[in-house]
Amino acid sequence: MKATFPHMGRMDIFIKGIVKALGMEAVVPPTSSKKALNLGVKYAPEFVCLPFKLMLGNLIEAFERGADTVIMVSDRGPCRLGLYGLPMQIILKNLGYEANWLILNTPHALHGLFQLGIEKEVVKYRDKLTFVDGLLAFHFGWKKMLAIEEIERLSLKIRPYEINKGDTTKGLYQGMEAIESADNLYDLKKAKDAVIKDLRSIPQDRNRRPLKIAIAGEIFVVLDSFANLDIEKKLGELGCEVDRTIWFSTHILHHVGLDKFMRRSKGKAVRAARPYLKHPVGAECNATVGYAILYAEEGYDGFIHLMPFTCMPEFVAGAVLTRVSKDYNIPIFTVELEEHSSQTHLMTRLEAFVDLLKRKRQKRQGLEGSRGD
């Protein structure tokens, strides 16, 4: 069995860790690129969203590497992610790629992962693997994912202070490689600790006062740096401290009901949005609106809303966010992403947004100073 899966942020490290721990071969697609996107655009329906096209391109490249089994995430509700599996199977079959499919439908995705390697129609290991094997494999993959997210969070805090532009990004990528190569929990902890030490040793100017910006929106484009044109890196190098609302771990914890006591859980965000959205719209819509409110109340300078072009739930969120921006006096910038999105165009718009936030902060500080006089 050669299992593959489409990219969504660094989900590959999580699933690859599980697959390898179960003694199977993981065929990881090449990192998402223009080639993968072009393949997806070529074979996908024209008006389907960017995540579908990128995932399809990932799978085509994985099949070219010999994959014969696909692990595909799914979901419920108006988000079309829940429908991706079947049309992808049809498209790939028409291209001559036959495969076994394991579709993980949240909130039952964890059960599906435990069954990986045990289901008769997927692999023939029923007598070789047990539930305990699945549990241990999941634990190792989970620990790897948490390690990756820990250094990603740290990089978001350090990047706006770095003296030499690019040091943080270089250290982050090297750290991800070190963590990904760890084959056991001892090596994993050792690698993570070394990466954290290296990141903290990056020369920094702590006299800076970076703008604080939160990023929310549709889960795929928030998590995937290729899909969002490396927006976190761009903002950090513009002197902004970024806080991402969605992580793969928090998404899983929410679906199994273990995020209730987190400072900014998805449930809290959904409740915060109730004055504007009385009913669940689907996908991340309600949470996106709620996060804008929560971060505004915490005094953040700005809020960025990421969404794939044609994403219905996030279009609803974007309409509501216009009202939230006025009610809570927080600038909100919505970015619609599709295959024609341009790095240069996004950078120009980000620079304008950051300049707006700086002027707003200066104006606020001037008013506060005049009151003090």
mmCIF file with all atom_site columns, N, CA and C in Angstrom, residues 245 259-270 291 294:
data_model
loop_
_atom_site.group_PDB
_atom_site.id
_atom_site.type_symbol
_atom_site.label_atom_id
_atom_site.label_alt_id
_atom_site.label_comp_id
_atom_site.label_asym_id
_atom_site.label_entity_id
_atom_site.label_seq_id
_atom_site.pdbx_PDB_ins_code
_atom_site.Cartn_x
_atom_site.Cartn_y
_atom_site.Cartn_z
_atom_site.occupancy
_atom_site.B_iso_or_equiv
_atom_site.pdbx_formal_charge
_atom_site.auth_seq_id
_atom_site.auth_comp_id
_atom_site.auth_asym_id
_atom_site.auth_atom_id
_atom_site.pdbx_PDB_model_num
ATOM 1  N N  . THR A 1 245 ? -6.067  32.318 13.440 1.00 0.00 ? 245 THR A N  1
ATOM 2  C CA . THR A 1 245 ? -7.179  31.801 14.244 1.00 0.00 ? 245 THR A CA 1
ATOM 3  C C  . THR A 1 245 ? -7.370  30.298 14.090 1.00 0.00 ? 245 THR A C  1
ATOM 4  N N  . ASP A 1 259 ? -11.890 21.753 22.926 1.00 0.00 ? 259 ASP A N  1
ATOM 5  C CA . ASP A 1 259 ? -11.332 23.112 22.865 1.00 0.00 ? 259 ASP A CA 1
ATOM 6  C C  . ASP A 1 259 ? -12.117 24.106 23.715 1.00 0.00 ? 259 ASP A C  1
ATOM 7  N N  . LYS A 1 260 ? -13.008 23.611 24.542 1.00 0.00 ? 260 LYS A N  1
ATOM 8  C CA . LYS A 1 260 ? -13.926 24.486 25.265 1.00 0.00 ? 260 LYS A CA 1
ATOM 9  C C  . LYS A 1 260 ? -13.225 25.469 26.196 1.00 0.00 ? 260 LYS A C  1
ATOM 10 N N  . PHE A 1 261 ? -12.060 25.084 26.719 1.00 0.00 ? 261 PHE A N  1
ATOM 11 C CA . PHE A 1 261 ? -11.380 25.940 27.687 1.00 0.00 ? 261 PHE A CA 1
ATOM 12 C C  . PHE A 1 261 ? -10.222 26.720 27.063 1.00 0.00 ? 261 PHE A C  1
ATOM 13 N N  . MET A 1 262 ? -10.121 26.664 25.755 1.00 0.00 ? 262 MET A N  1
ATOM 14 C CA . MET A 1 262 ? -9.099  27.450 25.075 1.00 0.00 ? 262 MET A CA 1
ATOM 15 C C  . MET A 1 262 ? -9.495  28.915 25.079 1.00 0.00 ? 262 MET A C  1
ATOM 16 N N  . ARG A 1 263 ? -8.496  29.778 25.083 1.00 0.00 ? 263 ARG A N  1
ATOM 17 C CA . ARG A 1 263 ? -8.750  31.216 25.175 1.00 0.00 ? 263 ARG A CA 1
ATOM 18 C C  . ARG A 1 263 ? -9.644  31.723 24.048 1.00 0.00 ? 263 ARG A C  1
ATOM 19 N N  . ARG A 1 264 ? -9.349  31.289 22.846 1.00 0.00 ? 264 ARG A N  1
ATOM 20 C CA . ARG A 1 264 ? -10.155 31.725 21.697 1.00 0.00 ? 264 ARG A CA 1
ATOM 21 C C  . ARG A 1 264 ? -10.654 30.497 20.940 1.00 0.00 ? 264 ARG A C  1
ATOM 22 N N  . SER A 1 265 ? -11.488 29.729 21.543 1.00 0.00 ? 265 SER A N  1
ATOM 23 C CA . SER A 1 265 ? -11.999 28.524 20.890 1.00 0.00 ? 265 SER A CA 1
ATOM 24 C C  . SER A 1 265 ? -12.969 28.910 19.774 1.00 0.00 ? 265 SER A C  1
ATOM 25 N N  . LYS A 1 266 ? -13.165 27.987 18.862 1.00 0.00 ? 266 LYS A N  1
ATOM 26 C CA . LYS A 1 266 ? -14.113 28.225 17.781 1.00 0.00 ? 266 LYS A CA 1
ATOM 27 C C  . LYS A 1 266 ? -15.518 28.413 18.338 1.00 0.00 ? 266 LYS A C  1
ATOM 28 N N  . GLY A 1 267 ? -15.839 27.672 19.400 1.00 0.00 ? 267 GLY A N  1
ATOM 29 C CA . GLY A 1 267 ? -17.154 27.817 20.020 1.00 0.00 ? 267 GLY A CA 1
ATOM 30 C C  . GLY A 1 267 ? -17.387 29.223 20.543 1.00 0.00 ? 267 GLY A C  1
ATOM 31 N N  . LYS A 1 268 ? -16.359 29.822 21.173 1.00 0.00 ? 268 LYS A N  1
ATOM 32 C CA . LYS A 1 268 ? -16.480 31.195 21.672 1.00 0.00 ? 268 LYS A CA 1
ATOM 33 C C  . LYS A 1 268 ? -16.684 32.170 20.517 1.00 0.00 ? 268 LYS A C  1
ATOM 34 N N  . ALA A 1 269 ? -15.971 31.924 19.423 1.00 0.00 ? 269 ALA A N  1
ATOM 35 C CA . ALA A 1 269 ? -16.116 32.798 18.262 1.00 0.00 ? 269 ALA A CA 1
ATOM 36 C C  . ALA A 1 269 ? -17.526 32.707 17.682 1.00 0.00 ? 269 ALA A C  1
ATOM 37 N N  . VAL A 1 270 ? -18.052 31.489 17.584 1.00 0.00 ? 270 VAL A N  1
ATOM 38 C CA . VAL A 1 270 ? -19.405 31.305 17.048 1.00 0.00 ? 270 VAL A CA 1
ATOM 39 C C  . VAL A 1 270 ? -20.425 32.016 17.934 1.00 0.00 ? 270 VAL A C  1
ATOM 40 N N  . TYR A 1 291 ? -14.526 35.744 15.388 1.00 0.00 ? 291 TYR A N  1
ATOM 41 C CA . TYR A 1 291 ? -13.114 36.048 15.647 1.00 0.00 ? 291 TYR A CA 1
ATOM 42 C C  . TYR A 1 291 ? -12.828 37.533 15.447 1.00 0.00 ? 291 TYR A C  1
ATOM 43 N N  . LEU A 1 294 ? -13.892 39.154 18.648 1.00 0.00 ? 294 LEU A N  1
ATOM 44 C CA . LEU A 1 294 ? -13.012 38.836 19.777 1.00 0.00 ? 294 LEU A CA 1
ATOM 45 C C  . LEU A 1 294 ? -11.687 39.585 19.684 1.00 0.00 ? 294 LEU A C  1
#
